[in-house]
Amino acid sequence: METRVLREITPLGDNDFMYVADRHKKEFDYPIHVHDVLELNFVANAAGARRVVGDSSEVIDNLDLVLITSPNLEHVWEQHECKNDDIHEVTVQFRLYFEMPTSPFRYNSHKSIFRMLVRAKRGLAFPPEAIMLVYHRLVKLSSIEERFLAVQEFFFILYELSKFDDARELATTAFAKVEVESESKRILKVKNYIDEHYKEEMSLEQLAGLVGMTSTAFSRYFRQSTGKNLSEYIIDIRLGHASRILIDTADSISEICWRTGFNTLSNFNRLFRKRKGCSPTEFRRKYQKTKVIV
């Protein structure tokens, strides 16, 4: 099987910083795709549509705002159960080399934007309060004729969004192929170990021992630091790797199950459906719809 995802050609020229598309449409009809530029995508009047970002699949409410800063993270908004025929979409595609050592976003004054851009490598969905805060600026962005002022306004939007720590990362680190990050050296050490040994059996006692903590203390510390208990985190990492293999190979479901550390096929299927909202076979089928690379 050759899995192909549309590689979108951006309208941005070599000397352009950003491109803004503000449109009203009756339905979502663009296939799942990737592109080499960063993207902030706003959608209104689309309750019931399905947003797919990497291995995350969610049915959205009336308003949706997602930032994607990884050039090869697959994404799409699908019609699904959306009944509205006046969907409003504002897409901002832009170039920003924020991870370069000389990037101004590494300065303290820009730190909140930098952290947001790093988190958005997995796709970042913003809460309703954040959307409402920047809504009026977003919908006016395409009407600003002076380019410098348009860029200035866009950076202000990014700054306002960077204040919302409750924005949610969508794709798993394993699927998005991004480095695991953590402010805690202990947590980072454990996360890296899990990412390297996810195919193997791991116990709470074993991982706690890696960082010189008791099982009880480590379990509490891990949950406080990540928002997940240890078993949930390991399952998410394994499912992220499984999702990527489903897309990139023709391996059977059972083979992928064993390769990613699950003990039984029934348990793998159950957990996959619970986390992704569909079976592994259905997930693979979604990524096989597009057969042409542009």
PDB file of C-alpha atoms in Angstrom:
ATOM      1  CA  MET A   1       0.000   0.000   0.000  1.00  0.00           C
ATOM      2  CA  GLU A   2       1.256   3.507  -0.882  1.00  0.00           C
ATOM      3  CA  THR A   3      -0.431   6.013   1.393  1.00  0.00           C
ATOM      4  CA  ARG A   4      -0.528   9.471  -0.098  1.00  0.00           C
ATOM      5  CA  VAL A   5      -1.551  12.747   1.447  1.00  0.00           C
ATOM      6  CA  LEU A   6      -1.985  15.891  -0.627  1.00  0.00           C
ATOM      7  CA  ARG A   7       0.952  18.291  -0.310  1.00  0.00           C
ATOM      8  CA  GLU A   8      -0.582  21.720  -0.696  1.00  0.00           C
ATOM      9  CA  ILE A   9       1.290  24.341  -2.686  1.00  0.00           C
ATOM     10  CA  THR A  10       1.093  27.580  -0.730  1.00  0.00           C
ATOM     11  CA  PRO A  11       0.379  30.876  -2.531  1.00  0.00           C
ATOM     12  CA  LEU A  12       3.180  32.511  -0.535  1.00  0.00           C
ATOM     13  CA  GLY A  13       5.958  33.920  -2.679  1.00  0.00           C
ATOM     14  CA  ASP A  14       9.620  33.798  -1.704  1.00  0.00           C
ATOM     15  CA  ASN A  15       9.457  37.314  -0.233  1.00  0.00           C
ATOM     16  CA  ASP A  16       6.026  37.004   1.392  1.00  0.00           C
ATOM     17  CA  PHE A  17       5.513  36.573   5.123  1.00  0.00           C
ATOM     18  CA  MET A  18       1.851  35.593   5.226  1.00  0.00           C
ATOM     19  CA  TYR A  19      -1.226  34.871   3.163  1.00  0.00           C
ATOM     20  CA  VAL A  20      -4.799  35.384   4.428  1.00  0.00           C
ATOM     21  CA  ALA A  21      -7.812  33.624   2.911  1.00  0.00           C
ATOM     22  CA  ASP A  22     -11.196  34.801   4.226  1.00  0.00           C
ATOM     23  CA  ARG A  23     -14.089  32.921   2.653  1.00  0.00           C
ATOM     24  CA  HIS A  24     -17.666  31.767   3.083  1.00  0.00           C
ATOM     25  CA  LYS A  25     -18.522  28.333   1.714  1.00  0.00           C
ATOM     26  CA  LYS A  26     -21.282  25.761   1.736  1.00  0.00           C
ATOM     27  CA  GLU A  27     -19.204  22.731   2.680  1.00  0.00           C
ATOM     28  CA  PHE A  28     -15.756  21.369   3.477  1.00  0.00           C
ATOM     29  CA  ASP A  29     -14.402  19.658   0.367  1.00  0.00           C
ATOM     30  CA  TYR A  30     -10.598  20.006   0.590  1.00  0.00           C
ATOM     31  CA  PRO A  31      -8.830  16.672   1.247  1.00  0.00           C
ATOM     32  CA  ILE A  32      -6.427  15.819   4.018  1.00  0.00           C
ATOM     33  CA  HIS A  33      -3.142  17.590   3.363  1.00  0.00           C
ATOM     34  CA  VAL A  34       0.201  18.951   4.582  1.00  0.00           C
ATOM     35  CA  HIS A  35       2.203  22.044   3.609  1.00  0.00           C
ATOM     36  CA  ASP A  36       5.591  23.597   4.251  1.00  0.00           C
ATOM     37  CA  VAL A  37       4.282  26.714   5.999  1.00  0.00           C
ATOM     38  CA  LEU A  38       2.696  27.382   9.392  1.00  0.00           C
ATOM     39  CA  GLU A  39      -1.061  27.842   9.642  1.00  0.00           C
ATOM     40  CA  LEU A  40      -3.697  29.391  11.881  1.00  0.00           C
ATOM     41  CA  ASN A  41      -7.171  28.233  10.839  1.00  0.00           C
ATOM     42  CA  PHE A  42     -10.433  29.710  12.123  1.00  0.00           C
ATOM     43  CA  VAL A  43     -13.845  28.176  11.399  1.00  0.00           C
ATOM     44  CA  ALA A  44     -17.295  29.523  12.340  1.00  0.00           C
ATOM     45  CA  ASN A  45     -20.839  28.209  11.796  1.00  0.00           C
ATOM     46  CA  ALA A  46     -19.547  24.644  11.426  1.00  0.00           C
ATOM     47  CA  ALA A  47     -20.956  22.721  14.388  1.00  0.00           C
ATOM     48  CA  GLY A  48     -20.873  19.006  13.590  1.00  0.00           C
ATOM     49  CA  ALA A  49     -17.875  19.178  11.259  1.00  0.00           C
ATOM     50  CA  ARG A  50     -14.960  16.878  12.023  1.00  0.00           C
ATOM     51  CA  ARG A  51     -11.434  18.199  12.487  1.00  0.00           C
ATOM     52  CA  VAL A  52      -8.563  15.766  11.918  1.00  0.00           C
ATOM     53  CA  VAL A  53      -5.053  16.817  12.975  1.00  0.00           C
ATOM     54  CA  GLY A  54      -2.550  13.973  12.912  1.00  0.00           C
ATOM     55  CA  ASP A  55      -4.053  11.146  14.937  1.00  0.00           C
ATOM     56  CA  SER A  56      -6.571  13.457  16.623  1.00  0.00           C
ATOM     57  CA  SER A  57     -10.149  13.369  15.325  1.00  0.00           C
ATOM     58  CA  GLU A  58     -12.801  15.562  16.962  1.00  0.00           C
ATOM     59  CA  VAL A  59     -16.265  16.845  16.093  1.00  0.00           C
ATOM     60  CA  ILE A  60     -16.163  20.613  16.524  1.00  0.00           C
ATOM     61  CA  ASP A  61     -18.634  23.133  17.924  1.00  0.00           C
ATOM     62  CA  ASN A  62     -19.745  26.324  16.217  1.00  0.00           C
ATOM     63  CA  LEU A  63     -16.319  27.983  16.576  1.00  0.00           C
ATOM     64  CA  ASP A  64     -12.916  26.372  16.057  1.00  0.00           C
ATOM     65  CA  LEU A  65      -9.390  27.810  16.019  1.00  0.00           C
ATOM     66  CA  VAL A  66      -6.270  25.702  15.497  1.00  0.00           C
ATOM     67  CA  LEU A  67      -2.590  26.583  15.107  1.00  0.00           C
ATOM     68  CA  ILE A  68      -0.299  24.124  13.275  1.00  0.00           C
ATOM     69  CA  THR A  69       3.462  24.753  13.143  1.00  0.00           C
ATOM     70  CA  SER A  70       4.750  21.374  11.952  1.00  0.00           C
ATOM     71  CA  PRO A  71       5.262  21.243   8.158  1.00  0.00           C
ATOM     72  CA  ASN A  72       4.350  17.576   7.810  1.00  0.00           C
ATOM     73  CA  LEU A  73       1.403  17.241  10.168  1.00  0.00           C
ATOM     74  CA  GLU A  74      -1.616  15.980   8.234  1.00  0.00           C
ATOM     75  CA  HIS A  75      -4.858  17.875   8.799  1.00  0.00           C
ATOM     76  CA  VAL A  76      -8.326  18.421   7.373  1.00  0.00           C
ATOM     77  CA  TRP A  77     -11.761  19.771   8.281  1.00  0.00           C
ATOM     78  CA  GLU A  78     -14.473  17.381   7.039  1.00  0.00           C
ATOM     79  CA  GLN A  79     -18.195  17.993   6.518  1.00  0.00           C
ATOM     80  CA  HIS A  80     -19.267  15.046   8.709  1.00  0.00           C
ATOM     81  CA  GLU A  81     -22.564  16.146  10.365  1.00  0.00           C
ATOM     82  CA  CYS A  82     -22.315  19.896   9.701  1.00  0.00           C
ATOM     83  CA  LYS A  83     -25.686  21.151   8.350  1.00  0.00           C
ATOM     84  CA  ASN A  84     -24.881  24.852   7.953  1.00  0.00           C
ATOM     85  CA  ASP A  85     -24.442  26.072   4.372  1.00  0.00           C
ATOM     86  CA  ASP A  86     -22.736  29.355   5.332  1.00  0.00           C
ATOM     87  CA  ILE A  87     -19.428  28.244   6.842  1.00  0.00           C
ATOM     88  CA  HIS A  88     -16.978  31.066   7.528  1.00  0.00           C
ATOM     89  CA  GLU A  89     -13.286  30.155   7.348  1.00  0.00           C
ATOM     90  CA  VAL A  90     -10.225  32.359   7.812  1.00  0.00           C
ATOM     91  CA  THR A  91      -6.898  30.707   7.044  1.00  0.00           C
ATOM     92  CA  VAL A  92      -3.582  32.431   7.733  1.00  0.00           C
ATOM     93  CA  GLN A  93      -0.520  30.708   6.291  1.00  0.00           C
ATOM     94  CA  PHE A  94       2.818  32.205   7.288  1.00  0.00           C
ATOM     95  CA  ARG A  95       6.556  31.642   7.476  1.00  0.00           C
ATOM     96  CA  LEU A  96       8.267  31.925  10.824  1.00  0.00           C
ATOM     97  CA  TYR A  97      11.585  30.232  11.622  1.00  0.00           C
ATOM     98  CA  PHE A  98      10.990  30.436  15.340  1.00  0.00           C
ATOM     99  CA  GLU A  99      13.329  27.607  16.394  1.00  0.00           C
ATOM    100  CA  MET A 100      16.500  29.097  14.930  1.00  0.00           C
ATOM    101  CA  PRO A 101      19.096  29.975  17.594  1.00  0.00           C
ATOM    102  CA  THR A 102      18.954  33.623  16.502  1.00  0.00           C
ATOM    103  CA  SER A 103      15.153  33.796  16.456  1.00  0.00           C
ATOM    104  CA  PRO A 104      13.798  36.857  18.336  1.00  0.00           C
ATOM    105  CA  PHE A 105      11.150  34.556  19.803  1.00  0.00           C
ATOM    106  CA  ARG A 106      13.805  33.178  22.124  1.00  0.00           C
ATOM    107  CA  TYR A 107      13.986  36.530  23.920  1.00  0.00           C
ATOM    108  CA  ASN A 108      12.119  36.800  27.217  1.00  0.00           C
ATOM    109  CA  SER A 109       9.697  39.346  25.760  1.00  0.00           C
ATOM    110  CA  HIS A 110       8.508  36.770  23.202  1.00  0.00           C
ATOM    111  CA  LYS A 111       8.718  33.651  25.367  1.00  0.00           C
ATOM    112  CA  SER A 112       4.960  33.030  25.581  1.00  0.00           C
ATOM    113  CA  ILE A 113       4.629  33.061  21.784  1.00  0.00           C
ATOM    114  CA  PHE A 114       7.654  30.779  21.432  1.00  0.00           C
ATOM    115  CA  ARG A 115       6.191  28.214  23.856  1.00  0.00           C
ATOM    116  CA  MET A 116       2.886  28.307  21.984  1.00  0.00           C
ATOM    117  CA  LEU A 117       4.584  27.790  18.613  1.00  0.00           C
ATOM    118  CA  VAL A 118       6.509  24.809  19.974  1.00  0.00           C
ATOM    119  CA  ARG A 119       3.349  23.244  21.419  1.00  0.00           C
ATOM    120  CA  ALA A 120       1.568  23.824  18.101  1.00  0.00           C
ATOM    121  CA  LYS A 121       3.882  21.384  16.324  1.00  0.00           C
ATOM    122  CA  ARG A 122       1.276  18.851  17.469  1.00  0.00           C
ATOM    123  CA  GLY A 123      -1.602  21.134  16.486  1.00  0.00           C
ATOM    124  CA  LEU A 124      -3.052  23.446  19.137  1.00  0.00           C
ATOM    125  CA  ALA A 125      -6.801  23.980  19.638  1.00  0.00           C
ATOM    126  CA  PHE A 126      -7.821  27.128  21.491  1.00  0.00           C
ATOM    127  CA  PRO A 127     -10.671  27.431  24.027  1.00  0.00           C
ATOM    128  CA  PRO A 128     -13.800  29.503  23.248  1.00  0.00           C
ATOM    129  CA  GLU A 129     -12.596  32.413  25.409  1.00  0.00           C
ATOM    130  CA  ALA A 130      -9.432  32.734  23.311  1.00  0.00           C
ATOM    131  CA  ILE A 131     -11.396  32.576  20.061  1.00  0.00           C
ATOM    132  CA  MET A 132     -13.783  35.312  21.160  1.00  0.00           C
ATOM    133  CA  LEU A 133     -10.873  37.502  22.267  1.00  0.00           C
ATOM    134  CA  VAL A 134      -9.227  37.520  18.803  1.00  0.00           C
ATOM    135  CA  TYR A 135     -12.343  36.999  16.665  1.00  0.00           C
ATOM    136  CA  HIS A 136     -12.823  40.620  15.560  1.00  0.00           C
ATOM    137  CA  ARG A 137      -9.139  40.986  14.719  1.00  0.00           C
ATOM    138  CA  LEU A 138      -9.067  37.756  12.715  1.00  0.00           C
ATOM    139  CA  VAL A 139     -12.069  38.560  10.547  1.00  0.00           C
ATOM    140  CA  LYS A 140     -10.654  42.006   9.711  1.00  0.00           C
ATOM    141  CA  LEU A 141      -7.146  40.762   8.912  1.00  0.00           C
ATOM    142  CA  SER A 142      -7.741  40.242   5.178  1.00  0.00           C
ATOM    143  CA  SER A 143      -9.036  43.828   4.771  1.00  0.00           C
ATOM    144  CA  ILE A 144      -5.836  45.502   6.045  1.00  0.00           C
ATOM    145  CA  GLU A 145      -4.145  46.754   2.881  1.00  0.00           C
ATOM    146  CA  GLU A 146      -0.884  47.997   4.407  1.00  0.00           C
ATOM    147  CA  ARG A 147       1.259  44.856   4.719  1.00  0.00           C
ATOM    148  CA  PHE A 148       3.307  46.026   7.670  1.00  0.00           C
ATOM    149  CA  LEU A 149       0.168  46.807   9.665  1.00  0.00           C
ATOM    150  CA  ALA A 150      -1.369  43.448   8.716  1.00  0.00           C
ATOM    151  CA  VAL A 151       1.711  41.592   9.989  1.00  0.00           C
ATOM    152  CA  GLN A 152       1.729  43.712  13.131  1.00  0.00           C
ATOM    153  CA  GLU A 153      -1.920  42.846  13.746  1.00  0.00           C
ATOM    154  CA  PHE A 154      -1.248  39.150  13.201  1.00  0.00           C
ATOM    155  CA  PHE A 155       1.572  39.166  15.751  1.00  0.00           C
ATOM    156  CA  PHE A 156      -0.783  40.794  18.224  1.00  0.00           C
ATOM    157  CA  ILE A 157      -3.262  37.951  17.607  1.00  0.00           C
ATOM    158  CA  LEU A 158      -0.508  35.394  18.257  1.00  0.00           C
ATOM    159  CA  TYR A 159       0.466  37.206  21.451  1.00  0.00           C
ATOM    160  CA  GLU A 160      -3.111  37.237  22.741  1.00  0.00           C
ATOM    161  CA  LEU A 161      -3.488  33.522  21.985  1.00  0.00           C
ATOM    162  CA  SER A 162      -0.194  32.714  23.715  1.00  0.00           C
ATOM    163  CA  LYS A 163      -1.716  33.750  27.057  1.00  0.00           C
ATOM    164  CA  PHE A 164      -4.048  30.748  27.063  1.00  0.00           C
ATOM    165  CA  ASP A 165      -2.236  27.882  28.746  1.00  0.00           C
ATOM    166  CA  ASP A 166      -5.384  25.750  28.485  1.00  0.00           C
ATOM    167  CA  ALA A 167      -5.079  25.468  24.700  1.00  0.00           C
ATOM    168  CA  ARG A 168      -4.987  21.731  23.882  1.00  0.00           C
ATOM    169  CA  GLU A 169      -2.314  19.856  21.956  1.00  0.00           C
ATOM    170  CA  LEU A 170      -4.037  17.560  19.466  1.00  0.00           C
ATOM    171  CA  ALA A 171      -1.733  14.971  17.850  1.00  0.00           C
ATOM    172  CA  THR A 172       0.426  12.730  20.000  1.00  0.00           C
ATOM    173  CA  THR A 173       4.180  13.347  20.042  1.00  0.00           C
ATOM    174  CA  ALA A 174       4.731   9.882  18.571  1.00  0.00           C
ATOM    175  CA  PHE A 175       2.492  10.555  15.566  1.00  0.00           C
ATOM    176  CA  ALA A 176       3.664  14.116  14.928  1.00  0.00           C
ATOM    177  CA  LYS A 177       7.314  13.028  15.268  1.00  0.00           C
ATOM    178  CA  VAL A 178       8.210  15.907  17.560  1.00  0.00           C
ATOM    179  CA  GLU A 179      10.676  15.803  20.413  1.00  0.00           C
ATOM    180  CA  VAL A 180       9.287  15.244  23.883  1.00  0.00           C
ATOM    181  CA  GLU A 181       9.638  18.357  26.009  1.00  0.00           C
ATOM    182  CA  SER A 182       9.207  19.021  29.701  1.00  0.00           C
ATOM    183  CA  GLU A 183      10.327  21.641  32.186  1.00  0.00           C
ATOM    184  CA  SER A 184      11.129  18.837  34.645  1.00  0.00           C
ATOM    185  CA  LYS A 185      14.320  16.824  34.046  1.00  0.00           C
ATOM    186  CA  ARG A 186      12.816  13.856  35.867  1.00  0.00           C
ATOM    187  CA  ILE A 187       9.679  13.847  33.723  1.00  0.00           C
ATOM    188  CA  LEU A 188      11.715  14.352  30.543  1.00  0.00           C
ATOM    189  CA  LYS A 189      13.936  11.388  31.438  1.00  0.00           C
ATOM    190  CA  VAL A 190      10.906   9.138  31.921  1.00  0.00           C
ATOM    191  CA  LYS A 191       9.148  10.389  28.774  1.00  0.00           C
ATOM    192  CA  ASN A 192      12.249   9.752  26.669  1.00  0.00           C
ATOM    193  CA  TYR A 193      12.561   6.259  28.132  1.00  0.00           C
ATOM    194  CA  ILE A 194       8.920   5.494  27.327  1.00  0.00           C
ATOM    195  CA  ASP A 195       9.329   6.788  23.778  1.00  0.00           C
ATOM    196  CA  GLU A 196      12.351   4.529  23.231  1.00  0.00           C
ATOM    197  CA  HIS A 197      10.876   1.442  24.938  1.00  0.00           C
ATOM    198  CA  TYR A 198       7.137   1.733  24.206  1.00  0.00           C
ATOM    199  CA  LYS A 199       7.132  -1.757  22.632  1.00  0.00           C
ATOM    200  CA  GLU A 200       8.199  -3.308  25.923  1.00  0.00           C
ATOM    201  CA  GLU A 201       6.437  -3.992  29.206  1.00  0.00           C
ATOM    202  CA  MET A 202       6.936  -1.163  31.691  1.00  0.00           C
ATOM    203  CA  SER A 203       5.934  -0.925  35.332  1.00  0.00           C
ATOM    204  CA  LEU A 204       5.361   2.016  37.639  1.00  0.00           C
ATOM    205  CA  GLU A 205       8.071   0.717  39.956  1.00  0.00           C
ATOM    206  CA  GLN A 206      10.585   0.492  37.093  1.00  0.00           C
ATOM    207  CA  LEU A 207       9.975   4.044  35.853  1.00  0.00           C
ATOM    208  CA  ALA A 208       9.924   5.497  39.357  1.00  0.00           C
ATOM    209  CA  GLY A 209      13.291   3.859  39.935  1.00  0.00           C
ATOM    210  CA  LEU A 210      14.755   5.671  36.930  1.00  0.00           C
ATOM    211  CA  VAL A 211      14.387   8.973  38.752  1.00  0.00           C
ATOM    212  CA  GLY A 212      14.991   7.742  42.300  1.00  0.00           C
ATOM    213  CA  MET A 213      11.433   8.105  43.587  1.00  0.00           C
ATOM    214  CA  THR A 214       8.972   5.821  45.301  1.00  0.00           C
ATOM    215  CA  SER A 215       6.098   4.527  43.168  1.00  0.00           C
ATOM    216  CA  THR A 216       3.487   6.522  45.076  1.00  0.00           C
ATOM    217  CA  ALA A 217       5.426   9.791  44.965  1.00  0.00           C
ATOM    218  CA  PHE A 218       6.309   9.386  41.284  1.00  0.00           C
ATOM    219  CA  SER A 219       2.735   8.528  40.283  1.00  0.00           C
ATOM    220  CA  ARG A 220       1.458  11.707  41.932  1.00  0.00           C
ATOM    221  CA  TYR A 221       4.311  13.804  40.524  1.00  0.00           C
ATOM    222  CA  PHE A 222       3.798  12.497  36.968  1.00  0.00           C
ATOM    223  CA  ARG A 223       0.092  13.280  37.025  1.00  0.00           C
ATOM    224  CA  GLN A 224       0.654  16.775  38.411  1.00  0.00           C
ATOM    225  CA  SER A 225       3.285  17.464  35.736  1.00  0.00           C
ATOM    226  CA  THR A 226       1.508  16.016  32.686  1.00  0.00           C
ATOM    227  CA  GLY A 227      -2.209  16.013  33.541  1.00  0.00           C
ATOM    228  CA  LYS A 228      -2.323  12.263  32.852  1.00  0.00           C
ATOM    229  CA  ASN A 229      -1.623   9.192  34.892  1.00  0.00           C
ATOM    230  CA  LEU A 230       1.284   7.032  33.768  1.00  0.00           C
ATOM    231  CA  SER A 231      -0.763   4.268  32.150  1.00  0.00           C
ATOM    232  CA  GLU A 232      -2.783   6.810  30.099  1.00  0.00           C
ATOM    233  CA  TYR A 233       0.413   8.423  28.869  1.00  0.00           C
ATOM    234  CA  ILE A 234       1.958   5.096  27.810  1.00  0.00           C
ATOM    235  CA  ILE A 235      -1.247   4.128  25.962  1.00  0.00           C
ATOM    236  CA  ASP A 236      -1.266   7.467  24.120  1.00  0.00           C
ATOM    237  CA  ILE A 237       2.360   7.026  23.036  1.00  0.00           C
ATOM    238  CA  ARG A 238       1.703   3.484  21.799  1.00  0.00           C
ATOM    239  CA  LEU A 239      -1.428   4.549  19.929  1.00  0.00           C
ATOM    240  CA  GLY A 240       0.472   7.449  18.361  1.00  0.00           C
ATOM    241  CA  HIS A 241       3.086   5.076  16.977  1.00  0.00           C
ATOM    242  CA  ALA A 242       0.350   2.663  15.868  1.00  0.00           C
ATOM    243  CA  SER A 243      -1.487   5.455  14.042  1.00  0.00           C
ATOM    244  CA  ARG A 244       1.660   6.480  12.193  1.00  0.00           C
ATOM    245  CA  ILE A 245       2.382   2.871  11.152  1.00  0.00           C
ATOM    246  CA  LEU A 246      -1.213   2.493   9.950  1.00  0.00           C
ATOM    247  CA  ILE A 247      -0.697   5.405   7.575  1.00  0.00           C
ATOM    248  CA  ASP A 248       2.877   4.744   6.471  1.00  0.00           C
ATOM    249  CA  THR A 249       2.745   0.964   5.918  1.00  0.00           C
ATOM    250  CA  ALA A 250       0.535  -1.852   4.675  1.00  0.00           C
ATOM    251  CA  ASP A 251       1.158  -3.944   7.819  1.00  0.00           C
ATOM    252  CA  SER A 252      -1.814  -5.854   9.171  1.00  0.00           C
ATOM    253  CA  ILE A 253      -3.726  -4.565  12.187  1.00  0.00           C
ATOM    254  CA  SER A 254      -2.628  -7.522  14.285  1.00  0.00           C
ATOM    255  CA  GLU A 255       1.033  -6.997  13.375  1.00  0.00           C
ATOM    256  CA  ILE A 256       0.811  -3.317  14.329  1.00  0.00           C
ATOM    257  CA  CYS A 257      -0.840  -4.308  17.601  1.00  0.00           C
ATOM    258  CA  TRP A 258       2.102  -6.503  18.637  1.00  0.00           C
ATOM    259  CA  ARG A 259       4.719  -4.053  17.325  1.00  0.00           C
ATOM    260  CA  THR A 260       3.420  -1.208  19.497  1.00  0.00           C
ATOM    261  CA  GLY A 261       3.331  -2.995  22.841  1.00  0.00           C
ATOM    262  CA  PHE A 262      -0.285  -4.153  23.127  1.00  0.00           C
ATOM    263  CA  ASN A 263      -0.903  -7.606  24.582  1.00  0.00           C
ATOM    264  CA  THR A 264      -4.114  -8.523  22.777  1.00  0.00           C
ATOM    265  CA  LEU A 265      -5.767  -7.456  19.540  1.00  0.00           C
ATOM    266  CA  SER A 266      -9.127  -6.957  21.250  1.00  0.00           C
ATOM    267  CA  ASN A 267      -7.577  -4.590  23.808  1.00  0.00           C
ATOM    268  CA  PHE A 268      -5.785  -2.680  21.037  1.00  0.00           C
ATOM    269  CA  ASN A 269      -8.999  -2.260  19.029  1.00  0.00           C
ATOM    270  CA  ARG A 270     -10.969  -1.209  22.112  1.00  0.00           C
ATOM    271  CA  LEU A 271      -8.444   1.406  23.223  1.00  0.00           C
ATOM    272  CA  PHE A 272      -7.954   2.707  19.683  1.00  0.00           C
ATOM    273  CA  ARG A 273     -11.683   3.246  19.203  1.00  0.00           C
ATOM    274  CA  LYS A 274     -12.007   4.848  22.638  1.00  0.00           C
ATOM    275  CA  ARG A 275      -9.168   7.340  21.993  1.00  0.00           C
ATOM    276  CA  LYS A 276      -9.598   7.970  18.262  1.00  0.00           C
ATOM    277  CA  GLY A 277     -13.344   7.526  17.816  1.00  0.00           C
ATOM    278  CA  CYS A 278     -12.960   4.885  15.105  1.00  0.00           C
ATOM    279  CA  SER A 279     -11.400   1.484  14.493  1.00  0.00           C
ATOM    280  CA  PRO A 280      -7.809   1.138  13.209  1.00  0.00           C
ATOM    281  CA  THR A 281      -9.175   0.048   9.821  1.00  0.00           C
ATOM    282  CA  GLU A 282     -11.441   3.107   9.600  1.00  0.00           C
ATOM    283  CA  PHE A 283      -8.565   5.376  10.636  1.00  0.00           C
ATOM    284  CA  ARG A 284      -6.362   3.990   7.853  1.00  0.00           C
ATOM    285  CA  ARG A 285      -9.164   4.402   5.320  1.00  0.00           C
ATOM    286  CA  LYS A 286      -9.471   8.125   6.102  1.00  0.00           C
ATOM    287  CA  TYR A 287      -5.878   8.651   5.030  1.00  0.00           C
ATOM    288  CA  GLN A 288      -6.282   6.669   1.817  1.00  0.00           C
ATOM    289  CA  LYS A 289      -8.917   8.937   0.274  1.00  0.00           C
ATOM    290  CA  THR A 290      -6.422  11.161  -1.509  1.00  0.00           C
ATOM    291  CA  LYS A 291      -4.386   9.471  -4.208  1.00  0.00           C
ATOM    292  CA  VAL A 292      -2.526  12.358  -5.806  1.00  0.00           C
ATOM    293  CA  ILE A 293       0.396  14.430  -4.555  1.00  0.00           C
ATOM    294  CA  VAL A 294       0.533  17.915  -6.042  1.00  0.00           C
TER     295      VAL A 294
END
